[in-house]
């Protein structure tokens, strides 16, 4: 029986969007999903070999980066991203059977849930007290135990915690999407598919004016298109940042490889976070003239000839 | 009696670091401090004229941007930053008189507090349950009421809530600093001091490759040095960002004015968030050759002569 | 009778391509054409008020810049370009009536003529001695006087000097074009037409790495497209250059004006050489989004509002 | 007897500055100097194996590029530069014994000689007719034969043609220097010395706005400093250029090799013109942090590790 040999950590508890993302990748027959209470604990489970892989949220189209994930991947023992999953995020208001809106005095959820349902809460529960929880599923658990009255969570959490769906689609933006990633210990990246993404963290050697421009130039000189760039504090002092970057292409592509070598030279440090297929089905990779593998190969051959 | 006519909203309740930042600017004689439960509520108090100004956190040297503040300033009715305050962040563990560490089952605080005290908590309270609160002061209040056992907060919150300091300096980084800003309704910016900072939000017109490079070029072509750049989602879809930017200099400086006009031309929209003195006492402003007000004036005069 | 009051200097003698260019602008009724033996003398005639304007060659599509013109315009008393003329350059071999190719021992012309007819000369007059002349018309004059046997010149020079056309179209490239310019003392530039060109000379403040990139950035940041850039020695030492630049657009265009002010700031010196209509009938001016006069005006208005 | 086996073509006749440059490299025992009447003929002698190498002028600090050399090296059968020679250019006025200035009706020399002695001629021979010659040595020859009265040439030409030095140092700039190059058929470049120069010609793939910026970016992204850039017409039509470029460093340097591969990718064509020691004794090569061979090697090793 092979299925049960694969164990995947996720940012739990049961009923989180992260669990739903994991289930996009694996059926229950294929993998055992193991919840951990924090993003750090989830990643540490992979680092320590407790599980084979781990699934955590990376960014949300409304709330932005999940900084705990960015920072954890940038520090400590290295992990690489193997897969990304884009999941539409639809919030429901869950509560104990028989609760009506008028009866909701305290409502809870992860802080990102509050941010994504702000307008609905203002319009429908203007007087309810907001109490942040460590996850939406934790809020659901507390609702089930009667500590709070309503929980913002994915509808799928209702059955996990024996709750009723008091209101559907309570999020302000119908198109909100969260991007999750599956990580593993470092190893050979998945094979290129033609529409791949590569993630790195670049630490500046020093903080001179124009340092960011230099970083962007390394990508531009090889025609590599960035799809995300976040500055994150290094923690040393205000004004000291590193950059978390996603670009189009795979590290096996010549243009991406040379751009990353360029980054490695001009930066104090670079951490490779993986090359993996784009989850967005509409994704396409821009390959500018002069940046194909064949053109890189011809240029190398030409140089060899004149050297 | 003029002092009491000035009312300043802050992200409360009493005992937060934000209140401490506010008190760096005004004594109790000079201004009445009015707490609000969220950053949005604090800013709305200023927008609606309930208070004259408001103080909120903007970024922390360990945890990075306070995204609620960035996003609120980028959207809705415009506000401008008039002052920044840098406050060293020193956390203490507060509890009811007589509590010892072994007796702490549940510890609480704002999620940023957990992030900044992570190592201390792991080493000293490995088995305590973490319960997030909407602010550190709220955690202190809950500790005072006996709902939880320990609260991570500034030491100054102890007297506000009648608590004892169970442990001092429980933060992992001795040098952590939080940057707060005081905002008001739009109006004439404070006069230039020579070491000023200007904040803007730039919304891309469209999302073509190289768009970020174009933005940086507008600053570089006038020798204006960036000190912070954050991408933030616009909320429309994954991969759509705006950029929250701080640069050296004052909007009254010719080089900053022209750079902002350049941004205005190449971006879909630009929101001016203020020009104000740098709080960092070691700050100095780099003025490259060819970028002084006098040189801009001479260039304009030259152009006038040949037109 | 006003027509004869307009006097135009040109790089002569009679029968040069420059005279033909001048006659594209003015009929004999409209202006008196006054030949001068060198480019310097032609320009000095304008500087000293001997003539109203002057016509000189600036560049050729085969031989490149006419450096005497570039250097003269860059130094000494300022002149501005008011008009450009593009003239297809068709060379003929001229000689005394009755001469045949076998009888040509010595052939002459301006050095550029030799360069443009190199292959024809090698194929048809492989044994003839080449003797350079100060102009093609001067070569024709010497042929008429019997000092040499053949002259490379425009066919129109035959009648001027009483010569026969021994061979037509002896140039190697059928599409060769020479660009001439009409200059005057500085004054209000001709009105914009929508497809204009602006010429300047930029002298570097110092010779640091990246100085050329800085110059290009001043144009790029305002979306101004360069159509020609030549480095020319300043004469001080090897490796010291100035840049002779043509760009699309008119100095009355906001984007061009601001780009030139930027140049003025980052360069040691800038000399404006005029804004004038493009002679190329297929010319079109690229105006990128964000660089129209209206967008510059809106940006200025926006800045005014927030200052 | 080995010396006489080495034959070097040069742009003659005897008595030119080019011959003087050649003699900086080789004594009469070491090499036979073979004069050719044009730059093209000199280079063709090398191409056809008539001589081992050839010496031609490339640029002058006053007059700029010797375009015949640039264009010949850019087209036709490839040659590479092996050595450069910087020669101070000191002009004398030569004439037949007994000639005095008042007796000079016609003065001759290469057009560059006129340009470099312009002020002296205006002040001392204002009424003399200028007659261009194909070289300064040819003018000296004509003076010896009595066809003209005075010749501008290097003083060393006097003895070659049996002339007297009528005036010394008649050039306007005391510091004028001409740069000559020795070329050979393609082969392994001379070994790096630490202060080397590399020359290439870059042909644009197409003529889009920003093409020059792309070329410069390929150098900038690897920290390679340009020392000369000339646009030259390709001959096709006005506005179509190629770029003749010198940069610091040797093609064996990793940063130069990668920059040239980058050029090869983004350009329609690139011709390598050689890597050779800088002749300027004050020359130093700027090697920016992140661009040493060791850093390139470490970056490649890092990439290998993560691939």
mmCIF file of N, CA, C and O in Angstrom, chain A residues 40 59-65 67 72 75 86 111 118 132-134 173 175 177 179 209-210 212-213 216-217 220 225 227-238 241 243, chain B residues 40 59-65 67 71-72 75 86 118 132-134 173 175 177 179 209-210 212-213 216-217 220 225 227-238 241 243:
data_model
loop_
_atom_site.group_PDB
_atom_site.id
_atom_site.type_symbol
_atom_site.label_atom_id
_atom_site.label_comp_id
_atom_site.label_asym_id
_atom_site.label_seq_id
_atom_site.Cartn_x
_atom_site.Cartn_y
_atom_site.Cartn_z
ATOM 1 N N UNK A 40 5.825 28.237 10.690
ATOM 2 C CA UNK A 40 7.175 27.805 11.062
ATOM 3 C C UNK A 40 7.198 26.318 11.412
ATOM 4 O O UNK A 40 8.095 25.587 10.976
ATOM 5 N N UNK A 59 1.032 34.108 -0.741
ATOM 6 C CA UNK A 59 0.497 35.458 -0.920
ATOM 7 C C UNK A 59 -0.961 35.371 -1.281
ATOM 8 O O UNK A 59 -1.455 34.344 -1.739
ATOM 9 N N UNK A 60 -1.639 36.489 -1.064
ATOM 10 C CA UNK A 60 -3.049 36.579 -1.364
ATOM 11 C C UNK A 60 -3.281 37.816 -2.207
ATOM 12 O O UNK A 60 -2.637 38.837 -2.014
ATOM 13 N N UNK A 61 -4.192 37.700 -3.163
ATOM 14 C CA UNK A 61 -4.374 38.804 -4.107
ATOM 15 C C UNK A 61 -4.963 40.044 -3.447
ATOM 16 O O UNK A 61 -4.938 41.117 -4.022
ATOM 17 N N UNK A 62 -5.494 39.927 -2.254
ATOM 18 C CA UNK A 62 -6.030 41.096 -1.556
ATOM 19 C C UNK A 62 -5.086 41.550 -0.451
ATOM 20 O O UNK A 62 -4.747 42.721 -0.341
ATOM 21 N N UNK A 63 -4.609 40.612 0.326
ATOM 22 C CA UNK A 63 -3.839 40.985 1.504
ATOM 23 C C UNK A 63 -2.339 41.015 1.268
ATOM 24 O O UNK A 63 -1.571 41.480 2.095
ATOM 25 N N UNK A 64 -1.887 40.478 0.147
ATOM 26 C CA UNK A 64 -0.461 40.530 -0.165
ATOM 27 C C UNK A 64 0.299 39.359 0.415
ATOM 28 O O UNK A 64 -0.259 38.293 0.699
ATOM 29 N N UNK A 65 1.599 39.577 0.588
ATOM 30 C CA UNK A 65 2.491 38.510 1.010
ATOM 31 C C UNK A 65 2.090 37.956 2.370
ATOM 32 O O UNK A 65 1.631 38.684 3.241
ATOM 33 N N UNK A 67 3.902 37.146 5.166
ATOM 34 C CA UNK A 67 5.300 37.461 5.473
ATOM 35 C C UNK A 67 5.960 36.367 6.294
ATOM 36 O O UNK A 67 7.158 36.144 6.175
ATOM 37 N N UNK A 72 10.413 32.890 6.644
ATOM 38 C CA UNK A 72 10.883 31.560 7.014
ATOM 39 C C UNK A 72 11.648 30.899 5.858
ATOM 40 O O UNK A 72 12.637 30.212 6.079
ATOM 41 N N UNK A 75 15.208 32.392 5.564
ATOM 42 C CA UNK A 75 16.151 32.163 6.665
ATOM 43 C C UNK A 75 16.214 30.677 7.015
ATOM 44 O O UNK A 75 15.464 29.878 6.508
ATOM 45 N N UNK A 86 -2.978 27.854 -6.927
ATOM 46 C CA UNK A 86 -3.792 29.067 -6.787
ATOM 47 C C UNK A 86 -5.193 28.651 -6.391
ATOM 48 O O UNK A 86 -5.832 27.865 -7.101
ATOM 49 N N UNK A 111 -6.452 37.248 11.007
ATOM 50 C CA UNK A 111 -6.492 38.673 10.638
ATOM 51 C C UNK A 111 -6.694 38.905 9.137
ATOM 52 O O UNK A 111 -7.359 39.859 8.742
ATOM 53 N N UNK A 118 -13.950 42.915 5.358
ATOM 54 C CA UNK A 118 -14.136 44.160 6.089
ATOM 55 C C UNK A 118 -15.480 44.827 5.795
ATOM 56 O O UNK A 118 -16.229 45.198 6.692
ATOM 57 N N UNK A 132 -9.201 38.291 16.906
ATOM 58 C CA UNK A 132 -8.341 37.563 15.955
ATOM 59 C C UNK A 132 -8.005 36.171 16.467
ATOM 60 O O UNK A 132 -7.835 35.956 17.664
ATOM 61 N N UNK A 133 -7.886 35.223 15.512
ATOM 62 C CA UNK A 133 -7.498 33.853 15.861
ATOM 63 C C UNK A 133 -6.251 33.481 15.069
ATOM 64 O O UNK A 133 -5.916 34.140 14.085
ATOM 65 N N UNK A 134 -5.572 32.429 15.478
ATOM 66 C CA UNK A 134 -4.333 32.064 14.790
ATOM 67 C C UNK A 134 -4.612 31.462 13.420
ATOM 68 O O UNK A 134 -3.743 31.442 12.562
ATOM 69 N N UNK A 173 -14.183 40.908 -2.188
ATOM 70 C CA UNK A 173 -13.750 40.775 -3.584
ATOM 71 C C UNK A 173 -14.051 39.367 -4.058
ATOM 72 O O UNK A 173 -13.507 38.397 -3.521
ATOM 73 N N UNK A 175 -13.024 37.899 -6.533
ATOM 74 C CA UNK A 175 -11.941 37.261 -7.283
ATOM 75 C C UNK A 175 -10.705 36.990 -6.447
ATOM 76 O O UNK A 175 -9.651 36.696 -6.985
ATOM 77 N N UNK A 177 -7.758 35.441 -4.626
ATOM 78 C CA UNK A 177 -7.068 34.176 -4.836
ATOM 79 C C UNK A 177 -5.895 34.111 -3.869
ATOM 80 O O UNK A 177 -5.216 35.115 -3.647
ATOM 81 N N UNK A 179 -2.285 32.116 -3.126
ATOM 82 C CA UNK A 179 -1.264 31.283 -3.755
ATOM 83 C C UNK A 179 -0.557 30.507 -2.655
ATOM 84 O O UNK A 179 -0.032 31.103 -1.712
ATOM 85 N N UNK A 209 22.748 53.673 -2.909
ATOM 86 C CA UNK A 209 21.704 54.089 -3.853
ATOM 87 C C UNK A 209 21.868 53.331 -5.164
ATOM 88 O O UNK A 209 22.983 53.086 -5.616
ATOM 89 N N UNK A 210 20.797 52.930 -5.750
ATOM 90 C CA UNK A 210 20.876 52.241 -7.033
ATOM 91 C C UNK A 210 21.035 50.739 -6.911
ATOM 92 O O UNK A 210 21.092 50.040 -7.920
ATOM 93 N N UNK A 212 18.898 48.479 -5.949
ATOM 94 C CA UNK A 212 17.743 47.780 -6.525
ATOM 95 C C UNK A 212 17.801 47.816 -8.045
ATOM 96 O O UNK A 212 17.513 46.825 -8.722
ATOM 97 N N UNK A 213 18.204 48.960 -8.588
ATOM 98 C CA UNK A 213 18.353 49.087 -10.045
ATOM 99 C C UNK A 213 19.356 48.056 -10.563
ATOM 100 O O UNK A 213 19.134 47.458 -11.622
ATOM 101 N N UNK A 216 17.636 44.698 -10.738
ATOM 102 C CA UNK A 216 16.709 44.603 -11.869
ATOM 103 C C UNK A 216 17.479 44.499 -13.184
ATOM 104 O O UNK A 216 17.049 43.812 -14.122
ATOM 105 N N UNK A 217 18.629 45.178 -13.263
ATOM 106 C CA UNK A 217 19.429 45.139 -14.492
ATOM 107 C C UNK A 217 19.913 43.723 -14.793
ATOM 108 O O UNK A 217 19.997 43.326 -15.957
ATOM 109 N N UNK A 220 17.001 42.240 -16.497
ATOM 110 C CA UNK A 220 16.697 42.902 -17.780
ATOM 111 C C UNK A 220 17.731 42.566 -18.846
ATOM 112 O O UNK A 220 17.388 42.387 -20.015
ATOM 113 N N UNK A 225 11.648 38.353 -17.179
ATOM 114 C CA UNK A 225 10.565 39.178 -16.677
ATOM 115 C C UNK A 225 10.241 38.845 -15.220
ATOM 116 O O UNK A 225 10.034 37.694 -14.871
ATOM 117 N N UNK A 227 7.787 38.772 -11.957
ATOM 118 C CA UNK A 227 6.344 38.761 -11.728
ATOM 119 C C UNK A 227 5.989 39.206 -10.307
ATOM 120 O O UNK A 227 4.836 39.498 -10.034
ATOM 121 N N UNK A 228 6.961 39.254 -9.410
ATOM 122 C CA UNK A 228 6.703 39.717 -8.052
ATOM 123 C C UNK A 228 8.011 40.164 -7.448
ATOM 124 O O UNK A 228 9.044 39.520 -7.646
ATOM 125 N N UNK A 229 8.011 41.284 -6.760
ATOM 126 C CA UNK A 229 9.189 41.673 -5.979
ATOM 127 C C UNK A 229 8.701 42.309 -4.693
ATOM 128 O O UNK A 229 7.853 43.188 -4.710
ATOM 129 N N UNK A 230 9.189 41.788 -3.578
ATOM 130 C CA UNK A 230 8.808 42.281 -2.253
ATOM 131 C C UNK A 230 10.073 42.674 -1.523
ATOM 132 O O UNK A 230 11.034 41.888 -1.511
ATOM 133 N N UNK A 231 10.077 43.831 -0.914
ATOM 134 C CA UNK A 231 11.180 44.100 0.000
ATOM 135 C C UNK A 231 10.775 43.580 1.373
ATOM 136 O O UNK A 231 9.623 43.686 1.785
ATOM 137 N N UNK A 232 11.702 42.970 2.054
ATOM 138 C CA UNK A 232 11.457 42.485 3.414
ATOM 139 C C UNK A 232 12.608 42.983 4.284
ATOM 140 O O UNK A 232 13.759 43.004 3.851
ATOM 141 N N UNK A 233 12.326 43.368 5.501
ATOM 142 C CA UNK A 233 13.421 43.806 6.376
ATOM 143 C C UNK A 233 14.321 42.623 6.711
ATOM 144 O O UNK A 233 13.841 41.499 6.857
ATOM 145 N N UNK A 234 15.622 42.911 6.806
ATOM 146 C CA UNK A 234 16.517 41.839 7.236
ATOM 147 C C UNK A 234 16.495 41.705 8.747
ATOM 148 O O UNK A 234 17.032 40.753 9.297
ATOM 149 N N UNK A 235 15.871 42.684 9.419
ATOM 150 C CA UNK A 235 15.768 42.634 10.871
ATOM 151 C C UNK A 235 16.885 43.391 11.562
ATOM 152 O O UNK A 235 16.821 43.643 12.761
ATOM 153 N N UNK A 236 17.906 43.784 10.785
ATOM 154 C CA UNK A 236 19.041 44.460 11.433
ATOM 155 C C UNK A 236 18.707 45.867 11.890
ATOM 156 O O UNK A 236 18.993 46.265 12.999
ATOM 157 N N UNK A 237 18.127 46.655 10.979
ATOM 158 C CA UNK A 237 17.715 48.011 11.337
ATOM 159 C C UNK A 237 16.747 48.512 10.282
ATOM 160 O O UNK A 237 16.673 47.974 9.188
ATOM 161 N N UNK A 238 16.040 49.591 10.616
ATOM 162 C CA UNK A 238 15.129 50.207 9.651
ATOM 163 C C UNK A 238 15.918 50.575 8.403
ATOM 164 O O UNK A 238 17.009 51.131 8.501
ATOM 165 N N UNK A 241 16.938 46.024 3.802
ATOM 166 C CA UNK A 241 15.959 45.119 3.223
ATOM 167 C C UNK A 241 16.629 44.001 2.425
ATOM 168 O O UNK A 241 17.746 44.140 1.958
ATOM 169 N N UNK A 243 15.254 41.285 -0.888
ATOM 170 C CA UNK A 243 14.196 41.279 -1.882
ATOM 171 C C UNK A 243 13.782 39.849 -2.206
ATOM 172 O O UNK A 243 14.618 39.023 -2.553
ATOM 173 N N UNK B 40 -7.682 51.402 10.901
ATOM 174 C CA UNK B 40 -8.679 52.036 10.040
ATOM 175 C C UNK B 40 -9.515 53.038 10.820
ATOM 176 O O UNK B 40 -9.756 54.151 10.344
ATOM 177 N N UNK B 59 5.972 50.768 9.845
ATOM 178 C CA UNK B 59 6.805 49.596 9.589
ATOM 179 C C UNK B 59 7.668 49.321 10.797
ATOM 180 O O UNK B 59 7.898 50.186 11.638
ATOM 181 N N UNK B 60 8.148 48.091 10.861
ATOM 182 C CA UNK B 60 9.006 47.672 11.951
ATOM 183 C C UNK B 60 10.251 47.032 11.354
ATOM 184 O O UNK B 60 10.189 46.363 10.328
ATOM 185 N N UNK B 61 11.380 47.277 11.997
ATOM 186 C CA UNK B 61 12.642 46.804 11.421
ATOM 187 C C UNK B 61 12.767 45.290 11.421
ATOM 188 O O UNK B 61 13.613 44.737 10.734
ATOM 189 N N UNK B 62 11.921 44.603 12.173
ATOM 190 C CA UNK B 62 11.959 43.139 12.165
ATOM 191 C C UNK B 62 10.806 42.571 11.343
ATOM 192 O O UNK B 62 10.988 41.696 10.500
ATOM 193 N N UNK B 63 9.614 43.104 11.544
ATOM 194 C CA UNK B 63 8.441 42.510 10.924
ATOM 195 C C UNK B 63 8.043 43.132 9.603
ATOM 196 O O UNK B 63 7.201 42.627 8.884
ATOM 197 N N UNK B 64 8.672 44.282 9.281
ATOM 198 C CA UNK B 64 8.379 44.895 7.989
ATOM 199 C C UNK B 64 7.163 45.791 8.032
ATOM 200 O O UNK B 64 6.751 46.268 9.096
ATOM 201 N N UNK B 65 6.583 45.993 6.875
ATOM 202 C CA UNK B 65 5.481 46.938 6.735
ATOM 203 C C UNK B 65 4.294 46.540 7.602
ATOM 204 O O UNK B 65 4.008 45.359 7.788
ATOM 205 N N UNK B 67 0.919 46.411 7.008
ATOM 206 C CA UNK B 67 0.207 46.517 5.733
ATOM 207 C C UNK B 67 -1.144 47.199 5.884
ATOM 208 O O UNK B 67 -1.609 47.860 4.959
ATOM 209 N N UNK B 71 -2.047 50.091 3.262
ATOM 210 C CA UNK B 71 -3.210 49.953 2.380
ATOM 211 C C UNK B 71 -4.252 51.024 2.661
ATOM 212 O O UNK B 71 -4.874 51.556 1.741
ATOM 213 N N UNK B 72 -4.438 51.362 3.918
ATOM 214 C CA UNK B 72 -5.416 52.394 4.260
ATOM 215 C C UNK B 72 -4.982 53.754 3.718
ATOM 216 O O UNK B 72 -5.798 54.547 3.269
ATOM 217 N N UNK B 75 -5.613 53.973 -0.091
ATOM 218 C CA UNK B 75 -7.001 53.944 -0.572
ATOM 219 C C UNK B 75 -7.852 54.965 0.166
ATOM 220 O O UNK B 75 -7.404 55.587 1.107
ATOM 221 N N UNK B 86 10.580 57.361 15.177
ATOM 222 C CA UNK B 86 11.225 56.043 15.290
ATOM 223 C C UNK B 86 11.315 55.684 16.763
ATOM 224 O O UNK B 86 11.888 56.433 17.548
ATOM 225 N N UNK B 118 9.836 35.487 19.300
ATOM 226 C CA UNK B 118 9.727 34.075 18.974
ATOM 227 C C UNK B 118 10.746 33.205 19.711
ATOM 228 O O UNK B 118 10.424 32.196 20.332
ATOM 229 N N UNK B 132 -3.449 35.201 19.770
ATOM 230 C CA UNK B 132 -3.234 36.546 19.229
ATOM 231 C C UNK B 132 -4.282 37.526 19.739
ATOM 232 O O UNK B 132 -5.451 37.150 19.925
ATOM 233 N N UNK B 133 -3.846 38.772 19.925
ATOM 234 C CA UNK B 133 -4.775 39.830 20.334
ATOM 235 C C UNK B 133 -4.712 40.952 19.310
ATOM 236 O O UNK B 133 -3.778 41.042 18.525
ATOM 237 N N UNK B 134 -5.723 41.825 19.342
ATOM 238 C CA UNK B 134 -5.758 42.892 18.342
ATOM 239 C C UNK B 134 -4.690 43.941 18.617
ATOM 240 O O UNK B 134 -4.316 44.695 17.738
ATOM 241 N N UNK B 173 15.662 40.722 19.066
ATOM 242 C CA UNK B 173 16.613 41.677 18.490
ATOM 243 C C UNK B 173 16.645 42.927 19.367
ATOM 244 O O UNK B 173 15.626 43.619 19.490
ATOM 245 N N UNK B 175 17.831 45.670 18.756
ATOM 246 C CA UNK B 175 17.820 46.925 18.016
ATOM 247 C C UNK B 175 16.523 47.170 17.255
ATOM 248 O O UNK B 175 16.449 48.055 16.412
ATOM 249 N N UNK B 177 13.247 48.537 15.878
ATOM 250 C CA UNK B 177 12.705 49.887 15.879
ATOM 251 C C UNK B 177 11.395 49.864 15.103
ATOM 252 O O UNK B 177 11.299 49.211 14.066
ATOM 253 N N UNK B 179 8.617 52.339 13.191
ATOM 254 C CA UNK B 179 8.440 53.670 12.625
ATOM 255 C C UNK B 179 6.959 53.993 12.627
ATOM 256 O O UNK B 179 6.147 53.251 12.068
ATOM 257 N N UNK B 209 6.137 44.109 -18.725
ATOM 258 C CA UNK B 209 7.503 43.879 -18.241
ATOM 259 C C UNK B 209 8.275 45.199 -18.249
ATOM 260 O O UNK B 209 8.111 46.001 -19.159
ATOM 261 N N UNK B 210 9.063 45.401 -17.244
ATOM 262 C CA UNK B 210 9.867 46.616 -17.211
ATOM 263 C C UNK B 210 9.174 47.794 -16.562
ATOM 264 O O UNK B 210 9.756 48.870 -16.437
ATOM 265 N N UNK B 212 8.412 48.337 -13.442
ATOM 266 C CA UNK B 212 9.103 48.772 -12.224
ATOM 267 C C UNK B 212 10.384 49.519 -12.575
ATOM 268 O O UNK B 212 10.717 50.538 -11.962
ATOM 269 N N UNK B 213 11.093 49.040 -13.595
ATOM 270 C CA UNK B 213 12.298 49.719 -14.051
ATOM 271 C C UNK B 213 11.985 51.154 -14.483
ATOM 272 O O UNK B 213 12.737 52.079 -14.195
ATOM 273 N N UNK B 216 11.610 53.266 -11.382
ATOM 274 C CA UNK B 216 12.909 53.587 -10.765
ATOM 275 C C UNK B 216 13.666 54.601 -11.608
ATOM 276 O O UNK B 216 14.380 55.463 -11.081
ATOM 277 N N UNK B 217 13.526 54.509 -12.949
ATOM 278 C CA UNK B 217 14.223 55.442 -13.830
ATOM 279 C C UNK B 217 13.777 56.880 -13.587
ATOM 280 O O UNK B 217 14.574 57.813 -13.682
ATOM 281 N N UNK B 220 15.859 57.882 -10.709
ATOM 282 C CA UNK B 220 17.294 57.888 -11.024
ATOM 283 C C UNK B 220 17.667 59.049 -11.935
ATOM 284 O O UNK B 220 18.731 59.659 -11.777
ATOM 285 N N UNK B 225 17.185 59.367 -4.364
ATOM 286 C CA UNK B 225 17.477 58.072 -3.759
ATOM 287 C C UNK B 225 16.255 57.500 -3.044
ATOM 288 O O UNK B 225 15.649 58.167 -2.221
ATOM 289 N N UNK B 227 14.446 55.066 -0.348
ATOM 290 C CA UNK B 227 14.816 54.447 0.922
ATOM 291 C C UNK B 227 13.919 53.255 1.274
ATOM 292 O O UNK B 227 14.239 52.484 2.166
ATOM 293 N N UNK B 228 12.780 53.122 0.601
ATOM 294 C CA UNK B 228 11.898 51.985 0.845
ATOM 295 C C UNK B 228 11.021 51.791 -0.368
ATOM 296 O O UNK B 228 10.564 52.760 -0.953
ATOM 297 N N UNK B 229 10.842 50.573 -0.796
ATOM 298 C CA UNK B 229 9.856 50.287 -1.833
ATOM 299 C C UNK B 229 9.201 48.963 -1.490
ATOM 300 O O UNK B 229 9.861 47.975 -1.212
ATOM 301 N N UNK B 230 7.889 48.992 -1.435
ATOM 302 C CA UNK B 230 7.092 47.803 -1.117
ATOM 303 C C UNK B 230 6.112 47.590 -2.247
ATOM 304 O O UNK B 230 5.436 48.529 -2.664
ATOM 305 N N UNK B 231 6.003 46.375 -2.713
ATOM 306 C CA UNK B 231 4.879 46.094 -3.610
ATOM 307 C C UNK B 231 3.698 45.679 -2.758
ATOM 308 O O UNK B 231 3.846 44.974 -1.759
ATOM 309 N N UNK B 232 2.544 46.158 -3.108
ATOM 310 C CA UNK B 232 1.305 45.779 -2.417
ATOM 311 C C UNK B 232 0.289 45.368 -3.466
ATOM 312 O O UNK B 232 0.225 45.981 -4.532
ATOM 313 N N UNK B 233 -0.489 44.345 -3.190
ATOM 314 C CA UNK B 233 -1.503 43.957 -4.185
ATOM 315 C C UNK B 233 -2.559 45.045 -4.293
ATOM 316 O O UNK B 233 -2.886 45.693 -3.297
ATOM 317 N N UNK B 234 -3.053 45.237 -5.513
ATOM 318 C CA UNK B 234 -4.159 46.190 -5.660
ATOM 319 C C UNK B 234 -5.477 45.515 -5.292
ATOM 320 O O UNK B 234 -6.494 46.181 -5.163
ATOM 321 N N UNK B 235 -5.439 44.188 -5.138
ATOM 322 C CA UNK B 235 -6.645 43.476 -4.753
ATOM 323 C C UNK B 235 -7.405 42.938 -5.940
ATOM 324 O O UNK B 235 -8.309 42.117 -5.790
ATOM 325 N N UNK B 236 -7.025 43.371 -7.156
ATOM 326 C CA UNK B 236 -7.787 42.935 -8.323
ATOM 327 C C UNK B 236 -7.540 41.473 -8.657
ATOM 328 O O UNK B 236 -8.458 40.706 -8.903
ATOM 329 N N UNK B 237 -6.224 41.115 -8.730
ATOM 330 C CA UNK B 237 -5.908 39.713 -8.993
ATOM 331 C C UNK B 237 -4.451 39.467 -8.626
ATOM 332 O O UNK B 237 -3.669 40.411 -8.485
ATOM 333 N N UNK B 238 -4.055 38.204 -8.496
ATOM 334 C CA UNK B 238 -2.664 37.880 -8.225
ATOM 335 C C UNK B 238 -1.801 38.498 -9.314
ATOM 336 O O UNK B 238 -2.136 38.421 -10.495
ATOM 337 N N UNK B 241 0.075 44.742 -8.759
ATOM 338 C CA UNK B 241 0.629 45.399 -7.578
ATOM 339 C C UNK B 241 0.626 46.911 -7.733
ATOM 340 O O UNK B 241 0.635 47.437 -8.838
ATOM 341 N N UNK B 243 3.022 50.211 -5.826
ATOM 342 C CA UNK B 243 4.273 50.325 -5.105
ATOM 343 C C UNK B 243 4.195 51.473 -4.093
ATOM 344 O O UNK B 243 3.875 52.599 -4.448
#
